[in-house]
Coordinates of C-alpha atoms in Angstrom, one line a residue:
X1 CA 44.5 -16.6 -61.8
X2 CA 45.7 -13.7 -59.8
X3 CA 42.5 -11.9 -60.7
X4 CA 40.5 -14.9 -59.5
X5 CA 42.4 -14.9 -56.2
X6 CA 41.8 -11.2 -55.9
X7 CA 38.2 -11.8 -56.5
X8 CA 38.1 -14.5 -53.8
X9 CA 40.0 -12.2 -51.5
X10 CA 37.5 -9.4 -52.2
X11 CA 34.5 -11.7 -51.7
X12 CA 36.0 -12.9 -48.4
X13 CA 36.5 -9.3 -47.3
X14 CA 32.9 -8.6 -48.1
X15 CA 31.7 -11.7 -46.3
X16 CA 33.8 -10.7 -43.2
X17 CA 32.5 -7.1 -43.4
X18 CA 28.9 -8.4 -43.8
X19 CA 29.4 -10.7 -40.8
X20 CA 30.8 -8.0 -38.7
X21 CA 27.9 -5.7 -39.6
X22 CA 25.5 -8.5 -38.8
X23 CA 27.1 -8.9 -35.4
X24 CA 26.9 -5.2 -34.7
X25 CA 23.3 -5.2 -35.8
X26 CA 22.5 -8.2 -33.6
X27 CA 24.3 -6.6 -30.7
X28 CA 22.3 -3.4 -31.1
X29 CA 19.1 -5.4 -31.2
X30 CA 19.9 -7.5 -28.2
X31 CA 20.8 -4.4 -26.2
X32 CA 17.4 -2.8 -26.8
X33 CA 15.3 -5.0 -24.4
X34 CA 17.6 -4.1 -21.6
X35 CA 16.6 -0.5 -22.1
X36 CA 12.9 -1.2 -22.7
X37 CA 11.8 -3.5 -19.9
X38 CA 8.9 -5.9 -20.8
X39 CA 5.7 -5.1 -19.0
X40 CA 5.0 -8.0 -16.6
X41 CA 1.9 -10.2 -16.4
X42 CA 0.2 -10.1 -13.0
X43 CA -2.6 -12.3 -11.6
X44 CA -4.3 -9.4 -9.8
X45 CA -7.3 -8.1 -11.7
X46 CA -6.2 -4.5 -11.2
X47 CA -2.7 -2.9 -11.0
X48 CA -1.0 0.4 -11.2
X49 CA 2.4 1.9 -10.4
X50 CA 3.9 5.4 -10.7
X51 CA 7.0 7.3 -10.1
X52 CA 6.4 8.9 -6.7
X53 CA 8.6 11.9 -7.6
X54 CA 6.3 13.2 -10.4
X55 CA 3.2 10.9 -10.4
X56 CA 4.2 9.6 -13.9
X57 CA 2.4 6.4 -14.7
X58 CA 4.7 3.4 -15.2
X59 CA 2.1 0.6 -15.5
X60 CA -1.6 0.1 -15.7
X61 CA -4.0 -2.9 -15.7
X62 CA -7.7 -1.9 -15.2
X63 CA -6.3 0.9 -13.2
X64 CA -9.6 2.8 -13.1
X65 CA -12.0 -0.1 -12.5
X66 CA -13.8 0.1 -9.2
X67 CA -13.1 -2.8 -6.9
X68 CA -13.5 -3.7 -3.2
X69 CA -10.4 -2.7 -1.3
X70 CA -10.5 -4.6 2.0
X71 CA -8.2 -3.1 4.7
X72 CA -6.3 -0.9 2.3
X73 CA -9.2 1.4 3.2
X74 CA -7.3 1.9 6.5
X75 CA -4.8 4.1 4.7
X76 CA -7.5 6.7 4.4
X77 CA -8.5 6.1 8.1
X78 CA -4.9 7.0 9.0
X79 CA -4.8 9.9 6.5
X80 CA -7.9 11.5 8.1
X81 CA -6.6 11.2 11.6
X82 CA -3.2 12.6 10.7
X83 CA -4.9 15.6 8.9
X84 CA -6.7 16.7 12.1
X85 CA -5.9 20.2 13.2
X86 CA -3.8 20.4 16.4
X87 CA -3.4 16.7 16.5
X88 CA -2.0 15.3 19.7
X89 CA -0.5 11.9 18.9
X90 CA 0.0 11.2 22.6
X91 CA -3.6 11.9 23.6
X92 CA -5.1 8.7 25.2
X93 CA -8.2 6.9 24.1
X94 CA -10.0 4.4 26.4
X95 CA -10.8 1.2 24.7
X96 CA -14.6 0.6 24.7
X97 CA -16.5 -2.7 24.8
X98 CA -18.1 -1.7 21.6
X99 CA -14.8 -2.0 19.8
X100 CA -14.2 -5.6 20.9
X101 CA -17.8 -6.5 20.3
X102 CA -17.5 -5.2 16.8
X103 CA -14.5 -7.4 16.1
X104 CA -16.3 -10.5 17.4
X105 CA -19.5 -9.8 15.4
X106 CA -17.6 -9.2 12.1
X107 CA -14.9 -11.9 12.7
X108 CA -12.5 -9.0 11.8
X109 CA -8.7 -8.6 12.0
X110 CA -7.8 -7.2 15.4
X111 CA -5.1 -5.3 17.3
X112 CA -6.5 -7.2 20.3
X113 CA -7.2 -4.1 22.2
X114 CA -8.4 -4.8 25.8
X115 CA -11.5 -3.0 27.2
X116 CA -10.5 -0.3 29.7
X117 CA -6.9 0.1 28.5
X118 CA -5.8 3.6 27.7
X119 CA -4.0 3.7 24.3
X120 CA -2.5 6.8 22.7
X121 CA -3.6 7.9 19.2
X122 CA -0.1 7.1 17.9
X123 CA -0.4 3.6 19.3
X124 CA -3.8 3.2 17.7
X125 CA -2.3 4.1 14.4
X126 CA 0.3 1.3 14.8
X127 CA -2.5 -1.0 15.8
X128 CA -4.5 0.1 12.7
X129 CA -1.7 -0.3 10.1
X130 CA 0.5 -3.2 11.4
X131 CA -1.9 -6.0 12.5
X132 CA -4.7 -4.2 10.5
X133 CA -6.8 -3.8 13.7
X134 CA -10.5 -3.0 12.9
X135 CA -10.9 -2.4 16.7
X136 CA -8.2 0.3 16.4
X137 CA -10.0 1.8 13.3
X138 CA -13.3 1.9 15.3
X139 CA -11.5 3.6 18.2
X140 CA -10.0 6.3 15.9
X141 CA -13.3 6.9 14.1
X142 CA -15.1 7.2 17.4
X143 CA -12.4 9.6 18.7
X144 CA -12.1 11.9 15.6
X145 CA -15.7 11.9 14.3
X146 CA -18.1 14.5 15.6
X147 CA -21.5 13.9 17.2
X148 CA -23.2 13.1 20.5
X149 CA -23.5 9.3 19.8
X150 CA -20.9 6.8 18.7
X151 CA -23.0 6.0 15.6
X152 CA -23.0 9.7 14.7
X153 CA -19.3 10.1 15.3
X154 CA -18.6 7.1 13.1
X155 CA -20.8 8.4 10.3
X156 CA -19.1 11.8 10.6
X157 CA -15.6 10.2 10.3
X158 CA -16.6 8.3 7.2
X159 CA -17.9 11.6 5.8
X160 CA -14.4 13.0 6.4
X161 CA -12.9 10.0 4.6
X162 CA -15.0 10.8 1.5
X163 CA -14.3 14.5 1.7
X164 CA -10.6 13.8 1.8
X165 CA -10.9 11.4 -1.2
X166 CA -12.7 14.2 -3.2
X167 CA -10.0 16.7 -2.2
X168 CA -7.3 14.3 -3.5
X169 CA -9.1 13.8 -6.8
X170 CA -10.0 10.2 -6.1
X171 CA -12.9 10.3 -8.5
X172 CA -13.6 6.5 -8.5
X173 CA -13.6 6.0 -4.8
X174 CA -16.3 5.8 -2.1
X175 CA -16.0 4.8 1.5
X176 CA -18.8 3.4 3.6
X177 CA -16.7 2.1 6.4
X178 CA -13.7 3.1 8.6
X179 CA -11.9 -0.3 8.0
X180 CA -12.9 -1.7 4.7
X181 CA -15.6 -4.1 6.0
X182 CA -18.1 -2.8 3.5
X183 CA -21.8 -2.2 3.9
X184 CA -22.1 -2.6 0.1
X185 CA -20.5 0.5 -1.4
X186 CA -16.9 0.7 -0.3
X187 CA -14.7 0.8 -3.4
X188 CA -11.7 2.3 -5.0
X189 CA -9.3 1.7 -7.9
X190 CA -5.5 1.0 -8.2
X191 CA -4.9 4.5 -9.5
X192 CA -6.9 6.2 -6.7
X193 CA -5.3 4.1 -3.9
X194 CA -1.9 4.8 -5.2
X195 CA -2.7 8.5 -5.3
X196 CA -3.9 8.2 -1.7
X197 CA -0.8 6.3 -0.6
X198 CA 1.5 8.9 -2.3
X199 CA -0.2 11.7 -0.4
X200 CA -0.1 9.8 2.9
X201 CA 3.6 9.1 2.6
X202 CA 4.3 12.9 2.8
X203 CA 3.6 12.5 6.6
X204 CA 6.7 11.5 8.5
X205 CA 4.5 9.8 11.1
X206 CA 2.7 7.7 8.5
X207 CA 6.0 6.8 6.8
X208 CA 7.5 5.7 10.1
X209 CA 4.5 3.5 11.0
X210 CA 4.0 1.7 7.6
X211 CA 7.7 0.7 7.3
X212 CA 7.7 -0.8 10.8
X213 CA 7.9 -4.6 10.7
X214 CA 6.9 -5.1 14.3
X215 CA 6.5 -3.0 17.5
X216 CA 6.0 -3.5 21.2
X217 CA 3.8 -0.8 22.8
X218 CA 3.4 -0.1 26.5
X219 CA -0.2 0.9 27.5
X220 CA -2.0 1.8 30.7
X221 CA -4.6 -0.6 32.0
X222 CA -7.9 0.5 33.6
X223 CA -6.5 -0.2 37.0
X224 CA -3.5 2.1 36.5
X225 CA -1.0 -0.6 35.7
X226 CA 0.5 -1.4 32.4
X227 CA 0.8 -4.1 29.7
X228 CA 2.5 -4.5 26.4
X229 CA 0.9 -5.0 23.0
X230 CA 3.1 -6.6 20.4
X231 CA 2.1 -6.1 16.7
X232 CA 3.6 -7.5 13.6
X233 CA 3.0 -5.9 10.2
X234 CA 0.9 -8.0 7.8
X235 CA 2.9 -6.4 4.9
X236 CA 5.6 -9.1 4.4
X237 CA 7.0 -7.2 1.5
X238 CA 8.9 -5.2 4.0
X239 CA 11.0 -8.3 4.8
X240 CA 11.0 -9.8 1.3
X241 CA 11.8 -6.9 -1.0
X242 CA 14.9 -4.8 -0.8
X243 CA 14.0 -1.1 -0.4
X244 CA 10.3 -1.7 0.6
X245 CA 8.9 1.1 2.7
X246 CA 5.2 0.3 3.0
X247 CA 2.2 0.5 2.7
X248 CA -0.8 -1.7 3.5
X249 CA -2.4 -5.1 2.9
X250 CA -6.1 -5.8 2.4
X251 CA -8.3 -8.8 2.0
X252 CA -11.9 -9.9 2.1
X253 CA -14.4 -12.3 0.5
X254 CA -15.1 -9.8 -2.3
X255 CA -11.8 -7.9 -2.3
X256 CA -9.7 -11.1 -2.3
X257 CA -6.1 -10.1 -1.8
X258 CA -4.9 -6.5 -2.2
X259 CA -1.7 -4.6 -1.5
X260 CA -0.7 -1.0 -1.7
X261 CA 3.1 -0.9 -1.8
X262 CA 6.1 1.4 -2.1
X263 CA 9.9 0.9 -2.4
X264 CA 12.9 3.2 -2.8
X265 CA 16.1 2.3 -4.6
X266 CA 18.9 4.6 -5.7
X267 CA 16.9 7.6 -4.6
X268 CA 13.9 6.7 -6.7
X269 CA 10.5 5.7 -5.2
X270 CA 8.0 3.5 -7.0
X271 CA 4.5 3.3 -5.5
X272 CA 1.5 1.3 -6.6
X273 CA -1.4 -1.0 -5.9
X274 CA -2.7 -4.4 -6.8
X275 CA -6.3 -5.3 -6.3
X276 CA -8.1 -8.7 -6.4
X277 CA -5.2 -11.0 -6.4
X278 CA -5.7 -14.7 -5.6
X279 CA -3.7 -15.1 -2.4
X280 CA -1.4 -13.3 0.1
X281 CA 1.6 -14.9 -1.6
X282 CA 0.4 -13.9 -5.1
X283 CA -0.3 -10.3 -4.2
X284 CA 3.3 -10.0 -3.0
X285 CA 4.6 -11.7 -6.2
X286 CA 2.5 -9.3 -8.3
X287 CA 3.8 -6.3 -6.4
X288 CA 7.4 -7.4 -6.8
X289 CA 6.9 -7.8 -10.5
X290 CA 5.5 -4.3 -10.8
X291 CA 8.3 -2.8 -8.6
X292 CA 11.0 -4.5 -10.6
X293 CA 9.4 -3.2 -13.8
X294 CA 9.0 0.3 -12.4
X295 CA 12.6 0.5 -11.4
X296 CA 13.8 -0.9 -14.7
X297 CA 11.8 1.8 -16.5
X298 CA 13.2 4.5 -14.3
X299 CA 16.7 3.2 -15.0

């Protein structure tokens, strides 16, 4: 009888030990997903994120498939301007009627520049990146292209955009416009646009502009007076995601809804792109999912 009791006691001990072991094993298994974040599902047809510190890929979805980019093209417009030798950001540019006519003819997004106003290059960059002004893009292309006619200068500027893309190793990118309103062959990829954004963010001027939620700019009128332009950033991620620092929205009939984005948390920066999402709200949701995933992977 004592032997039997001992046997029972022994079996109970084994059972308890086995149970404890199972609990430990279960605990180990349940801890694993916290370390290995599950890759998110996004609606956008293309997506990419990387660790900005070392360009390490953190997520891809059709990252090298060429797609229309909409106004995310304007990142390159700004990049080319900021790369100009001996750039004077305070140089003034007179707003031409051609810029406003262009906006009307294309039904394009606008900084609402007024003909005859004298606007600085720095102000044009704000007008380019915050309200996504195609008139500001035109003004910058006209200013920084070379040639005796406006058409020649614009063509020259777009040439500089493509040269810069090649220099940056954007092998699946081509620009045929200064603002993303394509003439049939304006395209890039999530990986290429992320590469462009990462390079652009090395400029303190660019960083300051793209993280600005809104700005009020004083400009000189053609009569020597002044007026104020107020611009609000189309990138609502700046208000809706903790740590967001940029970069640029895009949209269009073919491009649908695009977003190049970046955020910094705990000293780490994740930067990425979503192309061809279904709405302005959805592109932001897609971007948030990818940022959360990126930070989880970086730990």
